[in-house]
Amino acid sequence: MKYLLALLALFAFVACSDDDPRGVDLSRPVRFDPAAPPAQKLSEHNLFAWDPTTGTFTYNDRVVPYELNTELFTDYAWKARAIYVPEGESGAFHPKDAFDFPVGTLILKNFYYPDDFRDPTTYRLVETRLLVHTPNGWQGRPYIWDEDGKDAEYAPAGEVRPISFVYVDGKTKTSTYLVPQQNQCQQCHLLKDPETGKNYQTPIGPKARHLNRDYDFGGEIGVRNQLEVLAEVGFLTGVPSDLSEVEKAFDFREIAEHGHAHLDDEALNKAARDYLDINCAHCHNPNGVQGITSNLFLNYDNTSAFNLGICKPPGSAGQGAGGRKYDIVPGYPDLSILNYRIESTDPAAMMPLIARSLEHEEATALIRSWVESLPIAEDCAPKE
């Protein structure tokens, strides 16, 4: 374990500049007290160095980067994720739920944009979101970066920023980018304990099926399975020795690079269900706030066709229904509320409610094809 962490730290130290303007010194440890008030400057935590000329992040010792198979869409922002677990502590593996990380754990996600997705020459780091495990539970803390990318300030009130970039198709897109308020973190991270009835915040991404993939850690470590590395460095206990036994979500990079037309029916269904799971099911699940009120469960392992939305009237969509009668009308995406809401950019109708102002065109095309592929249901199909 110590050898692997030492390699990660060595790679970080070599890649880091000697004179970081923020005062970040990767030869020194992370600074994080879970019982203390939020740091006013992100650099106070000494988590990573950022190079705006190359768009690369270099992490401190005990800060391990990772990626998800299918990730949450945020107006096409690029994301760099990492996790810190305090010395002498470790999290517990769970085959389906979020891993149980100890108090003192810090999960970070950087949101940034290249100027041109086809051939980036400059990069803009917009925000860093921290999800920290305090003695009182998990808490979200947003940090907004200054224009020159030197440091980020704690921003509990959030902010809206216009961001323009050239996308892979050569067209310019402009995002009305929302850095969420701290209390808005609960809209996605809040669940209700079915036994006690109490609400609690929890991580979304760090689950076995999302992390079960290879990642290039660089240096001597190279390309390794993320779960394997997290187990070896002591961040996770209970990881199965045979990772083929661990579920794996669909790798959305395949669609981002090649589209979805080549997918067979089984792969199409998996890709669509896994996209809805990571982008919608943090709320729309049996223990999620929206799931409880709407009875729409979009978690990947839901087996109820009705709760998936098939021929189900909306619970409380209001004008968000777009005049449509059912959440999903199999074979008819233009009659399905689900398609209307994920394609809409109207704040009164779109889903998710926060974190986007643009349509995720590759994903909405995928969900359209998936709805079209579903067997016609006589209970809600249009009458000839």
Coordinates of N, CA and C in Angstrom, one line a residue, residues 65-67 212-218 221-227:
P65 N -7.0 10.1 -8.1 CA -7.9 10.4 -9.1 C -8.7 9.2 -9.6
Y66 N -9.9 9.4 -10.1 CA -10.7 8.4 -10.7 C -11.7 8.9 -11.7
E67 N -12.3 8.1 -12.5 CA -13.3 8.5 -13.5 C -14.5 7.5 -13.3
N212 N -15.7 0.6 -11.7 CA -15.1 -0.7 -12.2 C -14.7 -0.5 -13.7
R213 N -13.5 0.1 -13.8 CA -13.0 0.4 -15.1 C -11.5 0.7 -15.0
D214 N -10.8 0.7 -16.1 CA -9.3 1.1 -16.0 C -9.1 2.6 -16.1
Y215 N -8.0 3.0 -15.5 CA -7.6 4.4 -15.5 C -6.1 4.5 -15.6
D216 N -5.7 5.5 -16.3 CA -4.2 5.7 -16.5 C -3.7 6.6 -15.4
F217 N -3.1 6.0 -14.4 CA -2.6 6.7 -13.2 C -1.2 7.3 -13.5
G218 N -0.6 7.0 -14.6 CA 0.7 7.6 -15.0 C 1.8 6.9 -14.3
I221 N 2.8 3.2 -12.2 CA 1.5 2.5 -12.0 C 0.8 2.2 -13.3
G222 N 0.8 3.2 -14.2 CA 0.2 3.0 -15.5 C -1.3 2.8 -15.5
V223 N -1.8 2.0 -16.4 CA -3.2 1.7 -16.5 C -3.6 0.5 -15.6
R224 N -4.5 0.8 -14.7 CA -4.9 -0.2 -13.7 C -6.4 0.0 -13.5
N225 N -7.1 -1.1 -13.0 CA -8.5 -1.0 -12.6 C -8.5 -0.1 -11.4
Q226 N -9.5 0.8 -11.4 CA -9.6 1.8 -10.3 C -9.9 1.1 -8.9
L227 N -10.8 0.1 -8.9 CA -11.2 -0.6 -7.7 C -10.0 -1.3 -7.1

